[in-house]
Coordinates of C-alpha atoms in Angstrom, one line a residue:
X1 CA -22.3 23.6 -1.2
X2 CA -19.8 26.5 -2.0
X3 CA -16.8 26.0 -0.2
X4 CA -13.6 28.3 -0.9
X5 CA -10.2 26.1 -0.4
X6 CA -7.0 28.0 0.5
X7 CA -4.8 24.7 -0.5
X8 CA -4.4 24.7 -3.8
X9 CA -3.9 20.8 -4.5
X10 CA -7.2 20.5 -2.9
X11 CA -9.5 22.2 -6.1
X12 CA -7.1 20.7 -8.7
X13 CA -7.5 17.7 -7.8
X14 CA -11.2 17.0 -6.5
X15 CA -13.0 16.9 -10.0
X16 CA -10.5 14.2 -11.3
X17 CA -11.4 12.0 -7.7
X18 CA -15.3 12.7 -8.6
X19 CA -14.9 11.2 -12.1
X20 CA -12.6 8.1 -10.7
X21 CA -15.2 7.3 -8.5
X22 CA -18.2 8.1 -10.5
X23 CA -17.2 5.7 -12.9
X24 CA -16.4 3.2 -10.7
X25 CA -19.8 3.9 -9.3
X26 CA -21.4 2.9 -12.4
X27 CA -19.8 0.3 -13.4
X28 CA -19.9 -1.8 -10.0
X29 CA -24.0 -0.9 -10.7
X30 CA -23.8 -2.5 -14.2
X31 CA -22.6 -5.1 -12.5
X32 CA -25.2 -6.0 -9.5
X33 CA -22.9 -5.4 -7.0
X34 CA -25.2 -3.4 -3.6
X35 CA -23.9 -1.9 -0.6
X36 CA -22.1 0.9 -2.8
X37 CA -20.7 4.0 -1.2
X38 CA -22.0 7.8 -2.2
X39 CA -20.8 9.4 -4.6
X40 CA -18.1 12.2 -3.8
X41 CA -18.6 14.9 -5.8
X42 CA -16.0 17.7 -6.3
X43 CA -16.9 20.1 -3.6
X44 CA -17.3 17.7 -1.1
X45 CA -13.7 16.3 -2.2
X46 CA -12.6 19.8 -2.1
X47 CA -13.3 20.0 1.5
X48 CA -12.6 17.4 3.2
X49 CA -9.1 17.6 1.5
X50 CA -8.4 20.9 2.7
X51 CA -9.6 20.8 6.4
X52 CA -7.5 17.4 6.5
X53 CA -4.9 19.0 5.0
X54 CA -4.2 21.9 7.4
X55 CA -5.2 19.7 10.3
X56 CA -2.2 17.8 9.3
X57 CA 0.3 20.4 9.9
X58 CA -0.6 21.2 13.4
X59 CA 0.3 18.8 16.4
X60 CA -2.0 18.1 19.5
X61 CA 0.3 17.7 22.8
X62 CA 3.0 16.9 20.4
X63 CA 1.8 14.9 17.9
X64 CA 0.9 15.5 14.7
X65 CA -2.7 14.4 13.4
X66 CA -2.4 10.5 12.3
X67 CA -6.6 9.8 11.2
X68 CA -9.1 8.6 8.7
X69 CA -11.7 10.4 7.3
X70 CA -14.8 8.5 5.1
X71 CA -17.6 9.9 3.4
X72 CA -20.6 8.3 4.0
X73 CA -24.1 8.7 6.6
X74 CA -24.6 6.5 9.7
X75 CA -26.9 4.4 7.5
X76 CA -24.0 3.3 5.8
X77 CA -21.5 2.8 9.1
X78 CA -22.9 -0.7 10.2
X79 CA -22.8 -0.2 13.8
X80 CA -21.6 3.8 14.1
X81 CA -20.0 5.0 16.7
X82 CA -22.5 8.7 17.3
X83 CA -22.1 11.7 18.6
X84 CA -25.1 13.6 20.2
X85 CA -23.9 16.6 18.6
X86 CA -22.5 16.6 15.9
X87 CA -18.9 18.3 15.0
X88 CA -18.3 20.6 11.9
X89 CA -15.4 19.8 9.3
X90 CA -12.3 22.1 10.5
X91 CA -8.4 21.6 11.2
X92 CA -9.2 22.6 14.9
X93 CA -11.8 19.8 15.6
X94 CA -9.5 17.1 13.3
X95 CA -6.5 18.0 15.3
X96 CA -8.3 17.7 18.9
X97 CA -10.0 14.1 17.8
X98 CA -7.2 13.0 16.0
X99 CA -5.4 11.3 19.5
X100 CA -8.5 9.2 19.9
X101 CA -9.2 7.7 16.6
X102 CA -5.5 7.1 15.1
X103 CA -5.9 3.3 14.9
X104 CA -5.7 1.7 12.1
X105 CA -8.9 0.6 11.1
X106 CA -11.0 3.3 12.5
X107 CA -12.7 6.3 10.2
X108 CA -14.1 9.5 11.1
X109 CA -17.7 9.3 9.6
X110 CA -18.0 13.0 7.7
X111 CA -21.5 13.7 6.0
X112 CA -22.9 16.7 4.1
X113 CA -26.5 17.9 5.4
X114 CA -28.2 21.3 4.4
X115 CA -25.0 22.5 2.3
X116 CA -23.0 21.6 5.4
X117 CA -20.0 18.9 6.5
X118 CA -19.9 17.5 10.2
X119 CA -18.4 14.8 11.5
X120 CA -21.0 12.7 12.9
X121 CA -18.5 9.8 14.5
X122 CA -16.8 6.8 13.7
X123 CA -16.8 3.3 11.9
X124 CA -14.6 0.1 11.7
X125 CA -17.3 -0.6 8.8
X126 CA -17.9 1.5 5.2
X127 CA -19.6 -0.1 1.8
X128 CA -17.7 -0.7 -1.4
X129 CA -15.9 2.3 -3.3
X130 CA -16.2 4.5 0.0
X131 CA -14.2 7.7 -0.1
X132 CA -11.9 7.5 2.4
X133 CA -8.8 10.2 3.2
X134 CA -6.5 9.2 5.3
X135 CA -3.5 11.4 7.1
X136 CA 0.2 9.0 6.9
X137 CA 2.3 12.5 8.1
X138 CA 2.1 16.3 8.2
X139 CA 1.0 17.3 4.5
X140 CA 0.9 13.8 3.6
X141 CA -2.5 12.4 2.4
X142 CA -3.8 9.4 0.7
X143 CA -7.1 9.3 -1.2
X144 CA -8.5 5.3 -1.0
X145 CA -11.5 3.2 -1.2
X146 CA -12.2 -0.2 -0.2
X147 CA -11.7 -2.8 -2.2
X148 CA -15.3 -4.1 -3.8
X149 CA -14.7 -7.9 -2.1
X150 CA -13.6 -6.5 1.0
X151 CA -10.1 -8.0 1.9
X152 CA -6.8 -6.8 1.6
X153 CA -5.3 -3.4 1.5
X154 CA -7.4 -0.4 0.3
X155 CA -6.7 0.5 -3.2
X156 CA -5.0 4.2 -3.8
X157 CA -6.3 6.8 -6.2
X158 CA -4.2 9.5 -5.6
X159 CA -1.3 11.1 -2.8
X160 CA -0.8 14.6 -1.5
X161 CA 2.8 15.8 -0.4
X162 CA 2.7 19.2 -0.4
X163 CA 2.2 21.2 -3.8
X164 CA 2.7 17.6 -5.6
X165 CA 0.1 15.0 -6.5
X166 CA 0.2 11.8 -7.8
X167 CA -2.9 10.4 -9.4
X168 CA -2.7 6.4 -9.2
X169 CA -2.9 4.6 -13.3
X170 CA -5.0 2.1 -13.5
X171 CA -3.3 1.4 -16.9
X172 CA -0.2 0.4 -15.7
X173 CA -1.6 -3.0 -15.7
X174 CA -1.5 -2.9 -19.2
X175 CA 2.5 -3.6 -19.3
X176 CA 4.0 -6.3 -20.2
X177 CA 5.6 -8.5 -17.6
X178 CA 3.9 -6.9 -15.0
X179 CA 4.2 -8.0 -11.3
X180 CA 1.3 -10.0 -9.9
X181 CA 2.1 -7.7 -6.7
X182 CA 1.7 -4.4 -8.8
X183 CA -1.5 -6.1 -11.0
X184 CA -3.3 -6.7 -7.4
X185 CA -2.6 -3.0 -5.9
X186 CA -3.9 -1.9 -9.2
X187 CA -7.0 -3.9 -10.1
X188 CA -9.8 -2.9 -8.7
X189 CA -12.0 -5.9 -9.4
X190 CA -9.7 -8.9 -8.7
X191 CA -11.1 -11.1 -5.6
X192 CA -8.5 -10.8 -2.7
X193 CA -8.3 -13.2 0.2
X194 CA -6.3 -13.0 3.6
X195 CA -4.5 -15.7 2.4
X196 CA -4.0 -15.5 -1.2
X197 CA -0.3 -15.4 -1.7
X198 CA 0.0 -12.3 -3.7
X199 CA -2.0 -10.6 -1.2
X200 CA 0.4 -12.0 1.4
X201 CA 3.5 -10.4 -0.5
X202 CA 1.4 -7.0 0.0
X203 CA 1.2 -7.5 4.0
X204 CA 4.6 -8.0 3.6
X205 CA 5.5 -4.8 1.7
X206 CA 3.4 -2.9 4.2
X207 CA 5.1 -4.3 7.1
X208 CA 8.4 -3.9 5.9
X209 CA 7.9 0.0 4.9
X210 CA 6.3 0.7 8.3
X211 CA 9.4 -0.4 10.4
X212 CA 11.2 2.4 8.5
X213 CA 15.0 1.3 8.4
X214 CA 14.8 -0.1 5.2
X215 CA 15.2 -3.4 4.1
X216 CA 15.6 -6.1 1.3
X217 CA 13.2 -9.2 0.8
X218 CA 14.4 -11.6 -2.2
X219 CA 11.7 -14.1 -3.3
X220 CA 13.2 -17.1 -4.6
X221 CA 12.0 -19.9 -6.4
X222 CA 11.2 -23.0 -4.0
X223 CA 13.2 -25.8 -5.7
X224 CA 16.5 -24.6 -6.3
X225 CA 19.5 -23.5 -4.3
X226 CA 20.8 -21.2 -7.6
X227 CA 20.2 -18.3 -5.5
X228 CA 23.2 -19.2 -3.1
X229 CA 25.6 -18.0 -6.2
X230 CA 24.4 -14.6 -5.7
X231 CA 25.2 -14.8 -1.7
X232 CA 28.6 -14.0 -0.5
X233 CA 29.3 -16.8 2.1
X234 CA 29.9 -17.4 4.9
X235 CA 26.1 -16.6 5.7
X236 CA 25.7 -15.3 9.3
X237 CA 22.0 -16.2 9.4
X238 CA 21.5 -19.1 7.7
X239 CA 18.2 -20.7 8.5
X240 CA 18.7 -24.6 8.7
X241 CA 16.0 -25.8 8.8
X242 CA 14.3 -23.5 7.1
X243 CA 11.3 -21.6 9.1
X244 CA 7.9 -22.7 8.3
X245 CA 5.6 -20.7 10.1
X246 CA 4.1 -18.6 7.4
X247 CA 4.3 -21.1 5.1
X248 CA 2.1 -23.8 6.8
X249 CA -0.7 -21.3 7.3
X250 CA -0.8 -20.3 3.9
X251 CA -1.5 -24.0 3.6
X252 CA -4.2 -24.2 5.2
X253 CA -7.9 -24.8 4.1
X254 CA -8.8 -21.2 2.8
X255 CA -12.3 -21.2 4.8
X256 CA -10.1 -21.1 8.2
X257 CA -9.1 -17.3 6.5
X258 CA -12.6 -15.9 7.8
X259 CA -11.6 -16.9 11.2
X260 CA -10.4 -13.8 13.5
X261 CA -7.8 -16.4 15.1
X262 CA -6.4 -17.0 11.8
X263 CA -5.7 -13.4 10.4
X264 CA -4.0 -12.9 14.1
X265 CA -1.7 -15.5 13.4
X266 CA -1.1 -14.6 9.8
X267 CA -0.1 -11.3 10.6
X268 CA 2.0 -12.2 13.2
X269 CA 4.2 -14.6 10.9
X270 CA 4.1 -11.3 8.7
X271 CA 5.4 -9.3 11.4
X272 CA 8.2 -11.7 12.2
X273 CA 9.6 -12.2 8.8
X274 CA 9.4 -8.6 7.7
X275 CA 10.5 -7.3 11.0
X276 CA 13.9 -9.3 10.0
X277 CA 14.3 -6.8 7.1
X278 CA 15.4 -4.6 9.3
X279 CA 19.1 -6.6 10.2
X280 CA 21.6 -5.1 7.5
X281 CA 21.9 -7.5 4.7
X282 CA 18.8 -9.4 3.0
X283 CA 16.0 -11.7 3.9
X284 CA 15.4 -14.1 1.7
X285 CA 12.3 -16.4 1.4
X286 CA 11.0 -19.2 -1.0
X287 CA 8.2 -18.6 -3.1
X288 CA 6.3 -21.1 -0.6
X289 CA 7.4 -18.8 2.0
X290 CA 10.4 -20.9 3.9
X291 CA 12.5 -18.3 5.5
X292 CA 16.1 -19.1 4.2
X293 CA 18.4 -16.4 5.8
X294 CA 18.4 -12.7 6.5
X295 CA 21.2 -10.3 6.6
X296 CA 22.5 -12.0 3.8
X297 CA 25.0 -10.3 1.4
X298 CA 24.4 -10.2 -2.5
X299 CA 27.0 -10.2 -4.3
X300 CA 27.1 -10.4 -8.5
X301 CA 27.3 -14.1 -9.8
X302 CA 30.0 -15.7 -11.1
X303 CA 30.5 -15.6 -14.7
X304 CA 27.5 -13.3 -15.1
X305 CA 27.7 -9.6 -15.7
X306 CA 27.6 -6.3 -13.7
X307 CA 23.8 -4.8 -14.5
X308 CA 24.6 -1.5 -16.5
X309 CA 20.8 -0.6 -16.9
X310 CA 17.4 -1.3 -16.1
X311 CA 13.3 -0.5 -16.7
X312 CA 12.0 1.9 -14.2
X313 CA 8.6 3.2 -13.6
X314 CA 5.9 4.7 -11.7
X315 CA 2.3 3.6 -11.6
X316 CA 1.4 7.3 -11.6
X317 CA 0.3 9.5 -14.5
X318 CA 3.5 11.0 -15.8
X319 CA 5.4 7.3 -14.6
X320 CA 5.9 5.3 -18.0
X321 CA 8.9 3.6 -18.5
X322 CA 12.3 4.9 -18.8
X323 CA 15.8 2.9 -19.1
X324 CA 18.4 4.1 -16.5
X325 CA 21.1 3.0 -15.3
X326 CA 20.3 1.2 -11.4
X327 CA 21.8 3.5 -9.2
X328 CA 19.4 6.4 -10.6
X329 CA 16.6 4.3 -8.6
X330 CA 18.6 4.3 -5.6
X331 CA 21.5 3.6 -3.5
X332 CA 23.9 0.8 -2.5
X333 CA 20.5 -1.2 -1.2
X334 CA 18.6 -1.1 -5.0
X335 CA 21.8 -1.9 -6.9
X336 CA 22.7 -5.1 -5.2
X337 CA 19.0 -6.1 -5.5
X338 CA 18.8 -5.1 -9.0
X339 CA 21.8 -7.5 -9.5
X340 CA 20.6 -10.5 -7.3
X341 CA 17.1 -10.3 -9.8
X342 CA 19.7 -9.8 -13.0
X343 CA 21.4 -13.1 -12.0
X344 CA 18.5 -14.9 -10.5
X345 CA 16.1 -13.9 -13.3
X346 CA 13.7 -16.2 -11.7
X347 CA 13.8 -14.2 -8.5
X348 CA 11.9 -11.1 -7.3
X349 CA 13.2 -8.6 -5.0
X350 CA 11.3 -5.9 -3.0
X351 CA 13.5 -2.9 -1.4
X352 CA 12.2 -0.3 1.0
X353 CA 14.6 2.6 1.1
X354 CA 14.3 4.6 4.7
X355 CA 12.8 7.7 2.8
X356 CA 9.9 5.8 2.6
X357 CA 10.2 5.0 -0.9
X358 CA 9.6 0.8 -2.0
X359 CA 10.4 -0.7 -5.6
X360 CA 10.1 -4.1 -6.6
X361 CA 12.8 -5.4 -9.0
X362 CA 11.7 -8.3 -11.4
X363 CA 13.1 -9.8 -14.9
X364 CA 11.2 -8.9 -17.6
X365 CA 11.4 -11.6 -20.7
X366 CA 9.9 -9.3 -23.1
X367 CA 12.4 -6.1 -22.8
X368 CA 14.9 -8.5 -21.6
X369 CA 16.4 -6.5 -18.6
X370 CA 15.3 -5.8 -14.6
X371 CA 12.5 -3.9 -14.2
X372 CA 12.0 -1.8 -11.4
X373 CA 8.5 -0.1 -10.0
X374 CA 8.6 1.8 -7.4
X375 CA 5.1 1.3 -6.1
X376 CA 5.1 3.3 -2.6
X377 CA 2.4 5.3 -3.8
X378 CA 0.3 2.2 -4.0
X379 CA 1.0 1.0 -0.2
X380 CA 0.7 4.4 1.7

């Protein structure tokens, strides 16, 4: 297929996504692992980036495109959705479907036939390492696949804003200290269940992003109170006794995780909590995930030191490490949390900033200072 792109991101980036997922590919073969996904090669990338891409600018009734593309054949959809006829790839067919599939959860099948893309129609259902595209806002797109065991969030490869990409590194699981949260987003190969706790922590992030206000969640550990020295009292919402209703699901047996009733409940409790991110102040939650208080206050410790510096990175190519001083990651919001976790160095603290940027602040024993990774990239 020869296919001439007019956006330029589109043919810079698509033999990099071929070779991601090629090797992925072939390793998940080496493996045993079935039910594997076609390969994307560049043209085919190229494409489907740039019809999505210009589809994305234009708004139907309104409203710009919000949609889901995969690359895959009906064979692969489980139980399609399928058009008589089928519809080519274009901005002007994306932006006319685009009201009726905008659910999360819902792809637009695409498939090439005789040198050609059409859409063919949709799927809830795609195999492992499927290429999927999805549209967050005008000009803003996210290249994904699903994760090899199936649950949790779809693991990133690379985002489009514009003239600037970010290609997703795998390597940044390499660091030391590194955030479970961050090593889960990044490993491709770790098992991930609806509720395993770090996975929980990523619903979390998620939620809190989407509400788009901005917010602070502070994790702290279960059997101490130490994190009250870090709150400026009196608390307005102090939760006595402390709300349970995440906390006793998590604790249930993990086989009730597969029932539909369960996830519904689980992400309602996820809702709740990081819908109460939103109130000015922080939330703050135990690492057995009590709710404590929200719109809480932080303010520095006594006898301990104002934080003049701290570790911040990227998990993007181009995003090592680099020491600044905290309000260089962001304002009055990231400082005070970068002060709770310099105090509370057993504590973790996840901010979403109302640009649509999130970092998660964490104590890192080894460079002995906060680090902080901003890891929106990861949770588009």
């Amino acid at each position: 297929m020869i296919y001439q792109s007019t956006y330029q991101a589109a043919w810079v980036i698509a033999p990099k996504v071929e070779a991601i997922f090629a090797a992925h590919l072939s390793a998940a073969r080496e493996s045993g692992e079935d039910d594997l996904a076609p390969l994307p090669t560049a043209n085919v990338v190229e494409a489907i980036i740039d019809a999505t891409f210009w589809a994305s600018l234009r708004k139907e009734e309104g409203h710009s495109p919000k949609i889901s593309l995969a690359y895959l054949p009906p064979q692969q959809a489980g139980n399609p959705l399928l058009f008589k006829h089928r519809l080519p790839l274009s901005p002007g067919i994306l932006t006319k479907i685009a009201p009726g599939v905008e659910r999360a959860g819902i792809h637009l099948g695409v498939w090439l036939e005789d040198d050609e893309l059409f859409i063919w129609g949709t799927t809830v259902s795609i195999p492992n390492f499927c290429f999927v595209l999805d549209v967050s806002e005008p000009a803003l797109l996210v290249i994904k696949h699903r994760r090899i065991y199936g649950f949790g969030k779809f693991t990133n490869i690379a985002v489009l804003k514009g003239d600037q990409v970010k290609m997703v590194d795998e390597n940044s699981t390499n660091m030391a200290d590194c955030p479970p949260m961050l090593l889960s987003l990044l490993d491709l190969t770790a098992p991930s269940y609806w509720n395993d706790s770090v996975n929980v922590m990523i619903q979390l992030a998620v939620s809190m992003r989407s509400h788009g206000r901005g917010g602070t969640l502070l994790v702290v550990p279960a059997d101490t109170n130490n994190w009250l020295q870090s709150i400026i009292k009196p608390i307005q919402y102090y939760i006595q006794p402390a709300f349970t209703g995440l906390s006793k699901l998590l604790q249930q047996d993990r086989k009730e995780a597969s029932q539909i009733f369960w996830q519904t409940a689980l992400k309602r409790e996820v809702e709740h909590l990081a819908g109460l991110t939103a109130v000015d102040g922080a939330t703050v939650i135990s690492s057995d995930y009590e709710l404590l208080s929200f719109g809480a206050k932080i303010g520095r410790a006594k006898g301990k030191e104002n934080i003049d510096e701290l570790s911040f990175s990227e998990p993007i190519k181009g995003g090592d490490a680099i020491v600044v001083h905290p309000t260089k990651v962001g304002g009055t919001r990231h400082l005070s949390a970068a002060q709770f976790v310099h105090d509370q160095r057993d504590a973790t603290a996840l901010v979403a900033s109302q640009d649509g940027h999130f970092t998660i602040y964490t104590w890192s024993e080894s460079q002995g200072r906060v680090q902080a990774h901003r890891i929106d990239t990861l949770l588009l």
